């Protein structure tokens, strides 16, 4: 049974510890898919070296514990541990957590994209559920005041995003403002009849509180509908 191709590990680029962790995780998927379990440790060991490439093999040969690894009971696991320590010799959690702590959600970034970025930064930090630095004030308040797990918090965040996007697409109804054009020459005095007619005209053009609230009520209604639909679609 032939195994699928897999890219060799780049031993020179930056971020060795994180990339090594991801590379091992993808390699494990291959092992699991082809039913190469832990009981076949020697085979996994050989495949790790085969997939790893020439540069990784050079590093393996330079390991001071390589002899003990090759003759051990679980060479595959021992080799992975030795290489992990080699690529990440000074694992200081405070240093590793600094980029995570200072990561913030930028405007326009979806909450799920932000969460994926946090997951990458948190991989070497020994975190459980990274969810810090969120841009939405409503989402932060929801997470602090309501006992939600991460899954439900992400669902709530998606609902807020969909509501905001829907509201941005609503047609705007700006209030009509009556402009008064001042003439350079004084206007002639108005008769009582004309004054009364003009007052009635201006009164009819005024926006009543009922009309002022109409746009607000419509907006709130759309928001509630959008939020309800978003919750049902999750």
CSV table of C-alpha atoms in Angstrom, one decimal:
chain,number,residue,atom,x,y,z
A,1,UNK,CA,0.0,0.0,0.0
A,2,UNK,CA,1.6,3.3,-1.2
A,3,UNK,CA,1.4,6.3,1.1
A,4,UNK,CA,0.5,9.8,-0.1
A,5,UNK,CA,3.2,12.4,-0.8
A,6,UNK,CA,4.0,14.9,1.9
A,7,UNK,CA,6.2,18.0,1.9
A,8,UNK,CA,9.5,17.7,3.7
A,9,UNK,CA,10.1,19.8,6.7
A,10,UNK,CA,11.8,23.2,6.2
A,11,UNK,CA,14.5,23.4,8.9
A,12,UNK,CA,15.7,26.9,8.1
A,13,UNK,CA,12.7,29.2,8.0
A,14,UNK,CA,11.6,31.2,11.0
A,15,UNK,CA,9.0,29.9,13.5
A,16,UNK,CA,10.6,26.4,13.7
A,17,UNK,CA,8.7,25.4,16.9
A,18,UNK,CA,5.3,26.2,15.6
A,19,UNK,CA,5.9,24.9,12.1
A,20,UNK,CA,7.3,21.7,13.5
A,21,UNK,CA,4.2,21.2,15.6
A,22,UNK,CA,2.0,21.7,12.6
A,23,UNK,CA,4.1,19.4,10.4
A,24,UNK,CA,3.9,16.6,13.0
A,25,UNK,CA,0.1,17.0,13.3
A,26,UNK,CA,-0.3,16.6,9.6
A,27,UNK,CA,2.0,13.6,9.6
A,28,UNK,CA,-0.2,12.0,12.3
A,29,UNK,CA,-3.2,12.4,10.1
A,30,UNK,CA,-1.4,10.3,7.4
A,31,UNK,CA,-0.6,7.7,10.0
A,32,UNK,CA,-4.1,7.6,11.3
A,33,UNK,CA,-5.6,7.5,7.8
A,34,UNK,CA,-3.5,4.5,6.8
A,35,UNK,CA,-3.9,2.8,10.2
A,36,UNK,CA,-0.2,3.1,11.2
A,37,UNK,CA,-0.8,3.2,15.0
A,38,UNK,CA,1.6,3.5,18.0
A,39,UNK,CA,2.2,-0.2,18.0
A,40,UNK,CA,4.1,0.2,14.8
A,41,UNK,CA,6.6,2.7,16.3
A,42,UNK,CA,9.6,1.6,14.2
A,43,UNK,CA,7.6,2.1,11.0
A,44,UNK,CA,6.4,5.5,12.1
A,45,UNK,CA,10.0,6.3,13.0
A,46,UNK,CA,11.2,5.3,9.5
A,47,UNK,CA,8.4,7.2,7.8
A,48,UNK,CA,9.1,10.4,9.8
A,49,UNK,CA,12.7,10.3,8.6
A,50,UNK,CA,11.6,9.6,5.0
A,51,UNK,CA,9.1,12.4,4.9
A,52,UNK,CA,11.3,14.8,6.8
A,53,UNK,CA,13.9,15.2,4.1
A,54,UNK,CA,17.7,15.4,4.1
A,55,UNK,CA,18.1,18.4,6.3
A,56,UNK,CA,16.0,16.9,9.0
A,57,UNK,CA,17.9,13.6,8.8
A,58,UNK,CA,21.2,15.6,9.3
A,59,UNK,CA,19.8,17.0,12.5
A,60,UNK,CA,18.6,13.6,13.7
A,61,UNK,CA,22.1,12.2,13.2
A,62,UNK,CA,23.6,15.0,15.2
A,63,UNK,CA,21.3,14.4,18.2
A,64,UNK,CA,23.3,13.3,21.3
A,65,UNK,CA,20.6,10.7,22.2
A,66,UNK,CA,20.2,9.2,18.7
A,67,UNK,CA,21.6,5.8,19.7
A,68,UNK,CA,19.3,5.5,22.7
A,69,UNK,CA,16.3,6.6,20.5
A,70,UNK,CA,17.0,4.0,17.9
A,71,UNK,CA,17.3,1.2,20.4
A,72,UNK,CA,14.4,2.3,22.6
A,73,UNK,CA,11.0,0.8,23.0
A,74,UNK,CA,9.2,3.7,21.2
A,75,UNK,CA,11.7,5.2,18.8
A,76,UNK,CA,9.0,7.3,17.0
A,77,UNK,CA,7.8,9.1,20.1
A,78,UNK,CA,11.3,9.5,21.5
A,79,UNK,CA,12.5,11.0,18.2
A,80,UNK,CA,9.6,13.5,18.1
A,81,UNK,CA,10.3,14.6,21.6
A,82,UNK,CA,14.0,15.0,20.9
A,83,UNK,CA,13.3,17.1,17.8
A,84,UNK,CA,10.7,19.2,19.5
A,85,UNK,CA,13.2,20.1,22.2
A,86,UNK,CA,15.8,20.8,19.5
A,87,UNK,CA,13.6,23.2,17.6
A,88,UNK,CA,12.3,24.8,20.8
A,89,UNK,CA,15.1,24.7,23.3
A,90,UNK,CA,14.0,27.7,25.4
A,91,UNK,CA,10.3,27.4,25.8
A,92,UNK,CA,9.5,30.5,27.9
A,93,UNK,CA,5.7,30.8,28.2
A,94,UNK,CA,5.9,34.5,29.0
A,95,UNK,CA,7.8,35.2,25.8
A,96,UNK,CA,5.5,33.0,23.8
A,97,UNK,CA,2.4,34.5,25.2
A,98,UNK,CA,3.4,38.1,24.5
A,99,UNK,CA,2.2,38.1,20.8
A,100,UNK,CA,-1.0,36.4,21.9
A,101,UNK,CA,-1.7,38.9,24.6
A,102,UNK,CA,-1.2,41.8,22.3
A,103,UNK,CA,-3.1,40.4,19.3
A,104,UNK,CA,-6.2,42.5,18.7
A,105,UNK,CA,-9.1,42.1,16.2
A,106,UNK,CA,-8.6,44.7,13.4
A,107,UNK,CA,-11.6,46.4,11.8
A,108,UNK,CA,-13.1,44.3,9.1
A,109,UNK,CA,-11.7,41.0,10.4
A,110,UNK,CA,-14.4,38.4,11.0
A,111,UNK,CA,-14.6,36.8,14.4
A,112,UNK,CA,-13.9,33.3,13.1
A,113,UNK,CA,-10.8,34.6,11.2
A,114,UNK,CA,-9.6,36.3,14.4
A,115,UNK,CA,-10.2,33.1,16.4
A,116,UNK,CA,-8.1,31.2,13.8
A,117,UNK,CA,-5.3,33.7,14.3
A,118,UNK,CA,-5.5,33.3,18.0
A,119,UNK,CA,-5.4,29.5,17.7
A,120,UNK,CA,-2.1,29.7,15.8
A,121,UNK,CA,-0.6,32.2,18.3
A,122,UNK,CA,-1.8,30.1,21.3
A,123,UNK,CA,-0.5,26.8,20.0
A,124,UNK,CA,2.8,27.0,21.8
A,125,UNK,CA,1.4,28.8,24.9
A,126,UNK,CA,-0.4,26.0,26.7
A,127,UNK,CA,-3.7,27.8,26.6
A,128,UNK,CA,-7.1,26.1,26.7
A,129,UNK,CA,-9.6,28.4,25.0
A,130,UNK,CA,-8.0,31.6,23.6
A,131,UNK,CA,-10.6,34.3,23.3
A,132,UNK,CA,-8.9,37.5,24.3
A,133,UNK,CA,-8.6,40.9,22.6
A,134,UNK,CA,-11.9,40.9,20.9
A,135,UNK,CA,-12.9,44.1,19.1
A,136,UNK,CA,-16.7,43.9,19.9
A,137,UNK,CA,-17.6,45.6,23.2
A,138,UNK,CA,-21.0,43.8,23.2
A,139,UNK,CA,-19.2,40.4,22.7
A,140,UNK,CA,-16.8,41.1,25.6
A,141,UNK,CA,-19.6,42.1,27.9
A,142,UNK,CA,-21.5,39.0,26.9
A,143,UNK,CA,-18.5,36.8,27.6
A,144,UNK,CA,-17.9,38.4,31.0
A,145,UNK,CA,-21.5,38.6,32.2
A,146,UNK,CA,-23.0,35.3,30.9
A,147,UNK,CA,-21.6,31.8,31.5
A,148,UNK,CA,-21.0,30.8,27.9
A,149,UNK,CA,-18.6,28.3,26.6
A,150,UNK,CA,-16.4,29.1,23.6
A,151,UNK,CA,-18.7,27.5,21.0
A,152,UNK,CA,-21.7,29.5,22.1
A,153,UNK,CA,-19.6,32.7,22.4
A,154,UNK,CA,-18.5,32.3,18.8
A,155,UNK,CA,-22.2,31.8,17.8
A,156,UNK,CA,-23.2,35.0,19.6
A,157,UNK,CA,-20.3,36.8,17.9
A,158,UNK,CA,-21.5,35.6,14.5
A,159,UNK,CA,-25.0,36.8,15.3
A,160,UNK,CA,-23.7,40.3,16.2
A,161,UNK,CA,-21.7,40.5,13.0
A,162,UNK,CA,-24.6,39.4,10.8
A,163,UNK,CA,-26.8,42.0,12.5
A,164,UNK,CA,-24.3,44.8,11.9
A,165,UNK,CA,-23.8,43.9,8.3
A,166,UNK,CA,-27.6,43.7,7.7
A,167,UNK,CA,-28.1,47.1,9.3
A,168,UNK,CA,-25.4,48.7,7.1
A,169,UNK,CA,-27.3,47.5,4.0
A,170,UNK,CA,-30.6,49.1,5.1
A,171,UNK,CA,-31.6,52.2,3.1
A,172,UNK,CA,-31.0,55.4,4.9
A,173,UNK,CA,-33.8,57.9,5.5
A,174,UNK,CA,-32.3,61.2,6.5
A,175,UNK,CA,-34.7,63.8,7.9
A,176,UNK,CA,-35.4,66.6,5.5
A,177,UNK,CA,-34.1,69.9,6.8
A,178,UNK,CA,-35.8,73.1,5.9
A,179,UNK,CA,-33.3,75.5,4.7
A,180,UNK,CA,-33.9,79.2,5.2
A,181,UNK,CA,-32.4,81.3,2.5
A,182,UNK,CA,-31.6,84.8,3.6
A,183,UNK,CA,-32.0,87.6,1.1
A,184,UNK,CA,-29.6,90.4,0.8
A,185,UNK,CA,-32.5,92.9,0.6
A,186,UNK,CA,-35.1,93.2,3.4
A,187,UNK,CA,-38.4,91.4,2.7
A,188,UNK,CA,-41.5,93.5,2.6
A,189,UNK,CA,-43.7,93.4,5.7
A,190,UNK,CA,-46.3,90.7,5.7
A,191,UNK,CA,-49.9,91.3,6.2
A,192,UNK,CA,-51.8,89.4,8.9
A,193,UNK,CA,-53.4,87.2,6.2
A,194,UNK,CA,-50.0,86.3,4.7
A,195,UNK,CA,-48.5,85.8,8.2
A,196,UNK,CA,-51.2,83.3,9.1
A,197,UNK,CA,-50.9,81.4,5.9
A,198,UNK,CA,-47.1,81.2,6.3
A,199,UNK,CA,-47.4,79.9,9.8
A,200,UNK,CA,-49.8,77.2,8.7
A,201,UNK,CA,-47.4,76.3,5.9
A,202,UNK,CA,-44.4,75.9,8.2
A,203,UNK,CA,-46.5,74.0,10.8
A,204,UNK,CA,-47.5,71.5,8.1
A,205,UNK,CA,-43.8,71.0,7.1
A,206,UNK,CA,-42.6,70.3,10.7
A,207,UNK,CA,-41.7,66.7,11.5
A,208,UNK,CA,-43.8,65.3,14.3
A,209,UNK,CA,-42.3,63.1,17.0
A,210,UNK,CA,-44.3,60.2,15.5
A,211,UNK,CA,-42.5,60.7,12.1
A,212,UNK,CA,-39.2,61.0,13.9
A,213,UNK,CA,-39.7,57.7,15.6
A,214,UNK,CA,-40.8,55.9,12.5
A,215,UNK,CA,-37.3,55.5,11.1
A,216,UNK,CA,-36.0,54.3,14.5
A,217,UNK,CA,-38.8,51.8,14.9
A,218,UNK,CA,-38.2,50.5,11.4
A,219,UNK,CA,-34.5,50.2,12.1
A,220,UNK,CA,-35.0,48.3,15.4
A,221,UNK,CA,-37.5,46.0,13.7
A,222,UNK,CA,-35.0,45.2,11.0
A,223,UNK,CA,-32.3,44.6,13.6
A,224,UNK,CA,-34.5,42.2,15.5
A,225,UNK,CA,-35.4,40.3,12.4
A,226,UNK,CA,-31.8,40.1,11.3
A,227,UNK,CA,-30.8,38.8,14.8
A,228,UNK,CA,-33.6,36.3,14.9
A,229,UNK,CA,-32.7,35.0,11.4
A,230,UNK,CA,-29.1,34.8,12.3
A,231,UNK,CA,-29.8,32.8,15.4
A,232,UNK,CA,-32.0,30.4,13.5
A,233,UNK,CA,-29.4,29.9,10.8
A,234,UNK,CA,-26.6,29.1,13.3
